[in-house]
mmCIF file of N, CA and C in Angstrom:
data_model
loop_
_atom_site.group_PDB
_atom_site.id
_atom_site.type_symbol
_atom_site.label_atom_id
_atom_site.label_comp_id
_atom_site.label_asym_id
_atom_site.label_seq_id
_atom_site.Cartn_x
_atom_site.Cartn_y
_atom_site.Cartn_z
ATOM 1 N N MET A 10 0.515 -1.694 -0.365
ATOM 2 C CA MET A 10 0.294 -0.051 -0.192
ATOM 3 C C MET A 10 1.155 0.798 0.245
ATOM 4 N N ASP A 11 0.398 2.385 -1.355
ATOM 5 C CA ASP A 11 1.299 3.570 -0.847
ATOM 6 C C ASP A 11 0.834 3.869 0.371
ATOM 7 N N ASP A 12 1.889 5.159 0.753
ATOM 8 C CA ASP A 12 1.591 6.270 1.338
ATOM 9 C C ASP A 12 1.615 7.228 1.324
ATOM 10 N N GLU A 13 0.495 7.737 1.507
ATOM 11 C CA GLU A 13 0.684 9.179 1.749
ATOM 12 C C GLU A 13 1.450 9.870 1.918
ATOM 13 N N PRO A 14 2.786 10.964 1.886
ATOM 14 C CA PRO A 14 3.130 12.060 2.353
ATOM 15 C C PRO A 14 2.562 12.730 3.836
ATOM 16 N N LEU A 15 2.362 13.276 4.658
ATOM 17 C CA LEU A 15 2.015 13.552 6.233
ATOM 18 C C LEU A 15 1.729 15.375 5.707
ATOM 19 N N LYS A 16 2.771 16.318 4.684
ATOM 20 C CA LYS A 16 3.275 17.105 4.050
ATOM 21 C C LYS A 16 1.424 17.362 3.333
ATOM 22 N N ASP A 17 1.717 16.642 2.392
ATOM 23 C CA ASP A 17 0.868 16.286 1.265
ATOM 24 C C ASP A 17 -0.529 16.317 1.818
ATOM 25 N N TRP A 18 -0.748 15.291 2.797
ATOM 26 C CA TRP A 18 -2.117 15.480 3.520
ATOM 27 C C TRP A 18 -2.536 16.620 4.705
ATOM 28 N N ALA A 19 -1.433 16.799 4.582
ATOM 29 C CA ALA A 19 -1.785 18.640 5.824
ATOM 30 C C ALA A 19 -2.363 19.456 4.590
ATOM 31 N N GLU A 20 -1.877 19.479 3.244
ATOM 32 C CA GLU A 20 -2.314 20.754 2.733
ATOM 33 C C GLU A 20 -3.497 20.147 2.160
ATOM 34 N N ARG A 21 -4.137 19.422 2.452
ATOM 35 C CA ARG A 21 -5.577 18.773 1.457
ATOM 36 C C ARG A 21 -5.732 19.494 2.902
ATOM 37 N N ARG A 22 -5.777 18.846 3.898
ATOM 38 C CA ARG A 22 -7.145 19.472 5.051
ATOM 39 C C ARG A 22 -7.463 20.898 5.462
ATOM 40 N N ASP A 23 -5.757 21.908 4.783
ATOM 41 C CA ASP A 23 -5.387 23.020 5.857
ATOM 42 C C ASP A 23 -6.334 23.530 4.094
ATOM 43 N N ALA A 24 -6.620 22.804 2.372
ATOM 44 C CA ALA A 24 -7.170 23.566 2.033
ATOM 45 C C ALA A 24 -8.957 23.678 2.068
ATOM 46 N N LYS A 25 -9.368 23.133 3.117
ATOM 47 C CA LYS A 25 -10.728 22.439 3.355
ATOM 48 C C LYS A 25 -11.101 23.839 4.976
ATOM 49 N N ILE A 26 -10.407 24.069 5.320
ATOM 50 C CA ILE A 26 -10.863 24.262 6.474
ATOM 51 C C ILE A 26 -10.811 25.978 5.815
ATOM 52 N N GLY A 27 -12.985 26.341 6.377
ATOM 53 C CA GLY A 27 -13.570 27.522 5.978
ATOM 54 C C GLY A 27 -14.291 27.487 4.902
ATOM 55 N N ARG A 28 -14.606 25.769 4.828
ATOM 56 C CA ARG A 28 -16.032 25.558 4.071
ATOM 57 C C ARG A 28 -16.839 25.743 4.539
ATOM 58 N N LEU A 29 -18.242 25.238 4.142
ATOM 59 C CA LEU A 29 -19.458 26.481 4.426
ATOM 60 C C LEU A 29 -20.801 24.863 4.094
ATOM 61 N N ARG A 30 -21.386 24.687 4.777
ATOM 62 C CA ARG A 30 -22.587 23.664 4.837
ATOM 63 C C ARG A 30 -23.710 24.116 4.850
ATOM 64 N N ALA A 31 -24.708 23.385 4.758
ATOM 65 C CA ALA A 31 -26.190 24.197 5.403
ATOM 66 C C ALA A 31 -26.655 22.653 6.321
ATOM 67 N N VAL A 32 -26.827 22.924 7.429
ATOM 68 C CA VAL A 32 -27.905 22.259 7.481
ATOM 69 C C VAL A 32 -29.375 22.620 8.045
ATOM 70 N N PRO A 33 -29.883 21.512 7.455
ATOM 71 C CA PRO A 33 -31.535 22.225 7.732
ATOM 72 C C PRO A 33 -31.972 21.361 9.307
ATOM 73 N N VAL A 34 -32.946 22.293 10.707
ATOM 74 C CA VAL A 34 -33.354 22.424 11.636
ATOM 75 C C VAL A 34 -34.357 21.356 11.306
ATOM 76 N N VAL A 35 -34.103 20.960 11.530
ATOM 77 C CA VAL A 35 -35.768 19.183 11.556
ATOM 78 C C VAL A 35 -35.721 18.712 13.527
ATOM 79 N N SER A 36 -37.227 18.678 13.417
ATOM 80 C CA SER A 36 -37.177 17.360 14.613
ATOM 81 C C SER A 36 -36.905 15.614 14.284
ATOM 82 N N GLY A 37 -36.457 15.765 14.622
ATOM 83 C CA GLY A 37 -36.109 14.394 14.732
ATOM 84 C C GLY A 37 -37.529 12.816 15.403
ATOM 85 N N ASP A 38 -38.360 13.131 15.614
ATOM 86 C CA ASP A 38 -39.617 12.863 16.296
ATOM 87 C C ASP A 38 -40.463 11.406 15.566
ATOM 88 N N THR A 39 -40.340 12.455 14.331
ATOM 89 C CA THR A 39 -40.743 10.968 12.943
ATOM 90 C C THR A 39 -40.014 10.098 12.435
ATOM 91 N N PRO A 40 -39.721 8.854 12.662
ATOM 92 C CA PRO A 40 -38.960 8.220 11.226
ATOM 93 C C PRO A 40 -39.174 8.707 10.521
ATOM 94 N N GLY A 41 -37.699 9.046 9.836
ATOM 95 C CA GLY A 41 -37.646 9.301 8.240
ATOM 96 C C GLY A 41 -37.568 11.148 7.961
ATOM 97 N N ASP A 42 -37.959 11.831 9.503
ATOM 98 C CA ASP A 42 -37.575 13.317 9.493
ATOM 99 C C ASP A 42 -36.302 13.989 9.112
ATOM 100 N N GLY A 43 -35.690 13.174 9.263
ATOM 101 C CA GLY A 43 -34.085 14.410 9.172
ATOM 102 C C GLY A 43 -34.184 14.560 8.205
ATOM 103 N N PRO A 44 -32.720 15.311 7.894
ATOM 104 C CA PRO A 44 -32.767 16.101 6.844
ATOM 105 C C PRO A 44 -32.349 15.693 4.953
ATOM 106 N N ARG A 45 -33.212 16.774 4.396
ATOM 107 C CA ARG A 45 -33.383 15.848 3.349
ATOM 108 C C ARG A 45 -33.071 17.001 2.250
ATOM 109 N N GLY A 46 -33.547 16.213 0.871
ATOM 110 C CA GLY A 46 -32.540 17.911 -0.461
ATOM 111 C C GLY A 46 -33.309 19.239 0.253
ATOM 112 N N ALA A 47 -32.746 20.164 -0.054
ATOM 113 C CA ALA A 47 -32.791 20.800 0.443
ATOM 114 C C ALA A 47 -34.219 21.853 0.028
ATOM 115 N N HIS A 48 -34.462 21.444 -1.059
ATOM 116 C CA HIS A 48 -35.467 21.511 -2.117
ATOM 117 C C HIS A 48 -37.018 21.709 -1.886
ATOM 118 N N LEU A 49 -36.988 20.344 -0.797
ATOM 119 C CA LEU A 49 -37.870 20.358 -0.269
ATOM 120 C C LEU A 49 -38.165 20.956 0.914
ATOM 121 N N ARG A 50 -38.782 21.354 1.522
ATOM 122 C CA ARG A 50 -38.401 22.567 2.737
ATOM 123 C C ARG A 50 -37.540 23.610 2.571
ATOM 124 N N PRO A 51 -37.828 24.851 1.303
ATOM 125 C CA PRO A 51 -37.444 25.975 1.083
ATOM 126 C C PRO A 51 -37.515 26.638 2.410
ATOM 127 N N ASP A 52 -38.495 26.407 3.148
ATOM 128 C CA ASP A 52 -38.864 27.483 4.504
ATOM 129 C C ASP A 52 -38.295 27.407 5.890
ATOM 130 N N ALA A 53 -37.690 25.989 5.757
ATOM 131 C CA ALA A 53 -36.905 25.482 7.049
ATOM 132 C C ALA A 53 -35.785 26.417 6.882
ATOM 133 N N PRO A 54 -35.696 26.313 8.625
ATOM 134 C CA PRO A 54 -34.461 26.903 9.058
ATOM 135 C C PRO A 54 -33.578 26.866 8.971
ATOM 136 N N ARG A 55 -32.108 27.044 8.696
ATOM 137 C CA ARG A 55 -31.175 26.179 8.774
ATOM 138 C C ARG A 55 -30.115 27.124 9.343
ATOM 139 N N VAL A 56 -29.060 26.113 10.260
ATOM 140 C CA VAL A 56 -28.079 26.576 10.549
ATOM 141 C C VAL A 56 -27.065 26.182 9.408
ATOM 142 N N ILE A 57 -25.581 27.404 9.537
ATOM 143 C CA ILE A 57 -24.595 27.786 8.291
ATOM 144 C C ILE A 57 -23.334 26.293 9.040
ATOM 145 N N GLU A 58 -22.950 25.911 9.198
ATOM 146 C CA GLU A 58 -21.427 25.066 9.930
ATOM 147 C C GLU A 58 -20.127 25.513 8.739
ATOM 148 N N ARG A 59 -19.299 25.709 9.623
ATOM 149 C CA ARG A 59 -17.676 25.949 8.847
ATOM 150 C C ARG A 59 -16.884 25.024 9.832
ATOM 151 N N TRP A 60 -15.898 23.777 8.754
ATOM 152 C CA TRP A 60 -15.127 23.439 8.907
ATOM 153 C C TRP A 60 -14.129 24.407 9.878
ATOM 154 N N ASN A 61 -13.553 23.712 10.660
ATOM 155 C CA ASN A 61 -12.251 24.501 10.823
ATOM 156 C C ASN A 61 -11.010 23.773 11.188
ATOM 157 N N GLY A 62 -10.851 21.943 10.229
ATOM 158 C CA GLY A 62 -10.262 21.852 10.337
ATOM 159 C C GLY A 62 -10.239 20.112 11.066
ATOM 160 N N TYR A 63 -10.726 20.221 12.022
ATOM 161 C CA TYR A 63 -10.507 18.961 12.645
ATOM 162 C C TYR A 63 -12.314 18.903 13.307
ATOM 163 N N ALA A 64 -13.572 19.784 12.927
ATOM 164 C CA ALA A 64 -14.901 19.783 13.321
ATOM 165 C C ALA A 64 -16.367 20.871 12.429
ATOM 166 N N TRP A 65 -17.216 20.142 12.692
ATOM 167 C CA TRP A 65 -17.869 21.432 12.156
ATOM 168 C C TRP A 65 -18.135 22.217 12.707
ATOM 169 N N GLU A 66 -18.133 23.625 12.732
ATOM 170 C CA GLU A 66 -18.971 24.358 14.013
ATOM 171 C C GLU A 66 -19.982 25.292 13.296
ATOM 172 N N PRO A 67 -20.800 25.394 14.681
ATOM 173 C CA PRO A 67 -21.839 26.770 14.007
ATOM 174 C C PRO A 67 -21.468 28.097 13.450
ATOM 175 N N HIS A 68 -21.511 27.734 12.206
ATOM 176 C CA HIS A 68 -21.370 29.455 11.981
ATOM 177 C C HIS A 68 -22.258 30.891 11.736
ATOM 178 N N ALA A 69 -23.423 30.603 11.221
ATOM 179 C CA ALA A 69 -24.648 31.159 11.022
ATOM 180 C C ALA A 69 -25.716 30.162 11.176
ATOM 181 N N PHE A 70 -26.949 31.743 11.208
ATOM 182 C CA PHE A 70 -28.343 30.971 11.359
ATOM 183 C C PHE A 70 -29.285 31.552 10.271
ATOM 184 N N THR A 71 -29.949 30.462 9.744
ATOM 185 C CA THR A 71 -30.660 31.823 8.515
ATOM 186 C C THR A 71 -32.244 30.559 8.326
ATOM 187 N N ALA A 72 -33.459 31.330 8.083
ATOM 188 C CA ALA A 72 -34.380 31.345 8.598
ATOM 189 C C ALA A 72 -35.247 30.775 7.057
ATOM 190 N N ASN A 73 -33.945 30.585 5.810
ATOM 191 C CA ASN A 73 -35.025 30.294 4.922
ATOM 192 C C ASN A 73 -34.197 29.559 3.579
ATOM 193 N N LEU A 74 -34.108 28.649 3.065
ATOM 194 C CA LEU A 74 -33.523 28.375 1.962
ATOM 195 C C LEU A 74 -32.724 29.811 1.073
ATOM 196 N N ALA A 75 -33.330 30.592 0.874
ATOM 197 C CA ALA A 75 -32.864 32.170 -0.197
ATOM 198 C C ALA A 75 -31.492 32.805 0.926
ATOM 199 N N GLU A 76 -32.239 32.789 1.919
ATOM 200 C CA GLU A 76 -30.384 33.211 2.779
ATOM 201 C C GLU A 76 -29.880 32.287 2.798
ATOM 202 N N THR A 77 -29.931 31.122 2.735
ATOM 203 C CA THR A 77 -28.743 29.782 2.802
ATOM 204 C C THR A 77 -27.791 30.571 1.729
ATOM 205 N N LYS A 78 -28.829 30.816 0.336
ATOM 206 C CA LYS A 78 -27.822 30.135 -1.014
ATOM 207 C C LYS A 78 -27.396 31.816 -0.914
ATOM 208 N N ALA A 79 -27.632 33.162 -0.609
ATOM 209 C CA ALA A 79 -27.154 34.169 -0.119
ATOM 210 C C ALA A 79 -25.919 33.995 0.423
ATOM 211 N N ILE A 80 -25.674 32.826 1.499
ATOM 212 C CA ILE A 80 -24.641 33.690 2.077
ATOM 213 C C ILE A 80 -23.814 32.500 1.528
ATOM 214 N N LEU A 81 -24.262 30.668 1.043
ATOM 215 C CA LEU A 81 -23.627 30.243 0.713
ATOM 216 C C LEU A 81 -22.196 29.910 -0.800
ATOM 217 N N TYR A 82 -23.251 30.806 -0.867
ATOM 218 C CA TYR A 82 -22.604 31.083 -2.588
ATOM 219 C C TYR A 82 -23.382 32.364 -2.985
ATOM 220 N N PRO A 83 -22.207 33.501 -2.766
ATOM 221 C CA PRO A 83 -22.107 35.049 -2.736
ATOM 222 C C PRO A 83 -22.226 35.479 -4.357
ATOM 223 N N THR A 84 -21.038 34.747 -5.468
ATOM 224 C CA THR A 84 -20.540 35.124 -6.205
ATOM 225 C C THR A 84 -22.113 34.681 -7.697
ATOM 226 N N ALA A 85 -23.653 33.757 -6.393
ATOM 227 C CA ALA A 85 -23.914 33.153 -7.982
ATOM 228 C C ALA A 85 -25.753 34.284 -7.880
ATOM 229 N N THR A 86 -25.547 34.695 -6.306
ATOM 230 C CA THR A 86 -26.632 35.926 -6.497
ATOM 231 C C THR A 86 -26.311 37.237 -6.692
ATOM 232 N N ALA A 87 -25.059 37.207 -7.137
ATOM 233 C CA ALA A 87 -24.956 38.529 -7.561
ATOM 234 C C ALA A 87 -24.883 38.586 -9.046
ATOM 235 N N THR A 88 -24.895 37.404 -9.872
ATOM 236 C CA THR A 88 -24.264 37.349 -11.226
ATOM 237 C C THR A 88 -26.330 37.221 -11.567
ATOM 238 N N ALA A 89 -26.948 36.800 -11.209
ATOM 239 C CA ALA A 89 -28.886 36.533 -11.174
ATOM 240 C C ALA A 89 -29.778 38.240 -10.309
ATOM 241 N N THR A 90 -28.538 38.640 -9.712
ATOM 242 C CA THR A 90 -29.530 39.566 -9.996
ATOM 243 C C THR A 90 -28.680 41.273 -10.600
ATOM 244 N N SER A 91 -27.823 40.663 -11.515
ATOM 245 C CA SER A 91 -27.398 41.954 -11.725
ATOM 246 C C SER A 91 -28.787 42.166 -13.168
ATOM 247 N N GLU A 92 -28.582 42.790 -13.678
ATOM 248 C CA GLU A 92 -29.499 43.363 -15.088
ATOM 249 C C GLU A 92 -29.860 43.109 -16.137
ATOM 250 N N PRO A 93 -30.419 43.228 -16.774
ATOM 251 C CA PRO A 93 -31.327 42.339 -18.240
ATOM 252 C C PRO A 93 -30.373 42.820 -19.186
ATOM 253 N N PRO A 94 -30.185 42.016 -19.866
ATOM 254 C CA PRO A 94 -28.985 42.661 -21.327
ATOM 255 C C PRO A 94 -30.589 43.718 -22.067
ATOM 256 N N PRO A 95 -29.630 45.075 -22.880
ATOM 257 C CA PRO A 95 -29.964 46.303 -23.433
ATOM 258 C C PRO A 95 -31.702 45.025 -23.969
ATOM 259 N N ALA A 96 -32.488 46.545 -24.133
ATOM 260 C CA ALA A 96 -33.753 46.544 -25.035
ATOM 261 C C ALA A 96 -33.918 46.136 -26.877
ATOM 262 N N GLY A 97 -33.024 46.785 -27.330
ATOM 263 C CA GLY A 97 -32.190 46.886 -28.458
ATOM 264 C C GLY A 97 -31.297 45.429 -28.710
ATOM 265 N N SER A 98 -31.213 44.594 -28.006
ATOM 266 C CA SER A 98 -30.070 43.498 -28.737
ATOM 267 C C SER A 98 -30.886 42.630 -28.761
ATOM 268 N N LYS A 99 -30.577 41.885 -29.864
ATOM 269 C CA LYS A 99 -31.449 40.695 -30.588
ATOM 270 C C LYS A 99 -30.164 39.248 -30.114
ATOM 271 N N PRO A 100 -31.506 38.208 -30.084
ATOM 272 C CA PRO A 100 -30.289 36.855 -29.747
ATOM 273 C C PRO A 100 -29.951 36.583 -30.823
ATOM 274 N N LYS A 101 -28.358 36.267 -30.937
ATOM 275 C CA LYS A 101 -28.253 34.976 -31.416
ATOM 276 C C LYS A 101 -28.706 34.169 -31.962
ATOM 277 N N PRO A 102 -28.935 34.408 -33.702
ATOM 278 C CA PRO A 102 -29.571 32.631 -34.303
ATOM 279 C C PRO A 102 -28.999 31.541 -34.441
ATOM 280 N N LEU A 103 -29.844 30.849 -34.920
ATOM 281 C CA LEU A 103 -29.336 29.561 -35.156
ATOM 282 C C LEU A 103 -28.497 29.412 -36.480
ATOM 283 N N GLY A 104 -26.621 29.047 -35.944
ATOM 284 C CA GLY A 104 -26.125 28.851 -37.365
ATOM 285 C C GLY A 104 -26.488 27.868 -38.352
ATOM 286 N N SER A 105 -26.025 27.591 -39.420
ATOM 287 C CA SER A 105 -26.403 26.401 -40.398
ATOM 288 C C SER A 105 -25.516 25.168 -39.373
ATOM 289 N N GLY A 106 -26.154 24.014 -39.991
ATOM 290 C CA GLY A 106 -26.031 23.374 -39.159
ATOM 291 C C GLY A 106 -27.547 22.106 -39.646
ATOM 292 N N THR A 107 -26.782 20.531 -39.459
ATOM 293 C CA THR A 107 -27.793 19.315 -39.606
ATOM 294 C C THR A 107 -27.533 18.639 -38.171
ATOM 295 N N GLY A 108 -27.300 18.884 -37.088
ATOM 296 C CA GLY A 108 -26.926 18.244 -35.711
ATOM 297 C C GLY A 108 -28.137 17.603 -36.171
ATOM 298 N N LYS A 109 -28.160 16.649 -34.821
ATOM 299 C CA LYS A 109 -29.175 16.180 -34.195
ATOM 300 C C LYS A 109 -30.232 16.498 -33.519
ATOM 301 N N HIS A 110 -29.816 18.149 -33.059
ATOM 302 C CA HIS A 110 -31.149 18.760 -32.823
ATOM 303 C C HIS A 110 -31.765 19.483 -33.414
ATOM 304 N N ARG A 111 -31.180 19.318 -34.965
ATOM 305 C CA ARG A 111 -31.955 20.529 -36.172
ATOM 306 C C ARG A 111 -32.989 19.662 -36.595
ATOM 307 N N LYS A 112 -34.341 19.955 -37.432
ATOM 308 C CA LYS A 112 -35.484 19.733 -37.759
ATOM 309 C C LYS A 112 -34.798 19.608 -39.196
ATOM 310 N N PRO A 113 -35.127 18.264 -39.444
ATOM 311 C CA PRO A 113 -34.627 17.611 -40.892
ATOM 312 C C PRO A 113 -35.452 19.111 -41.717
ATOM 313 N N PRO A 114 -34.400 19.116 -43.000
ATOM 314 C CA PRO A 114 -34.978 19.890 -43.831
ATOM 315 C C PRO A 114 -36.554 19.307 -44.269
ATOM 316 N N ALA A 115 -37.267 20.396 -44.672
ATOM 317 C CA ALA A 115 -39.196 20.011 -44.912
ATOM 318 C C ALA A 115 -38.532 20.112 -46.777
ATOM 319 N N PRO A 116 -39.753 18.244 -46.848
ATOM 320 C CA PRO A 116 -38.816 18.144 -48.505
ATOM 321 C C PRO A 116 -39.812 19.046 -49.265
ATOM 322 N N ARG A 117 -39.379 19.086 -51.369
ATOM 323 C CA ARG A 117 -40.112 20.236 -52.001
ATOM 324 C C ARG A 117 -40.691 19.087 -52.902
#
């Protein structure tokens, strides 16, 4: 078995420090009521946890999925709220070609 040098392992571990994750706050009273896909309960509160190199520690608390995404993906929300294209711009027309996604030419 090939052993990885300790220096390489430490660099990989340190690169993950500061990573964030969201964990939904749900009650565990009913079987099957644990954490699920984020899209299933978008209004459920969530805890944002931060990796410190050894364990996940609480970092923030959000009220819903929209707030959570704003914290976890700040660049995605910035581009989603950017200005729409100018009113005079036209979409690019399809180029010529015979790819699978193209309709065959109509018979004459």
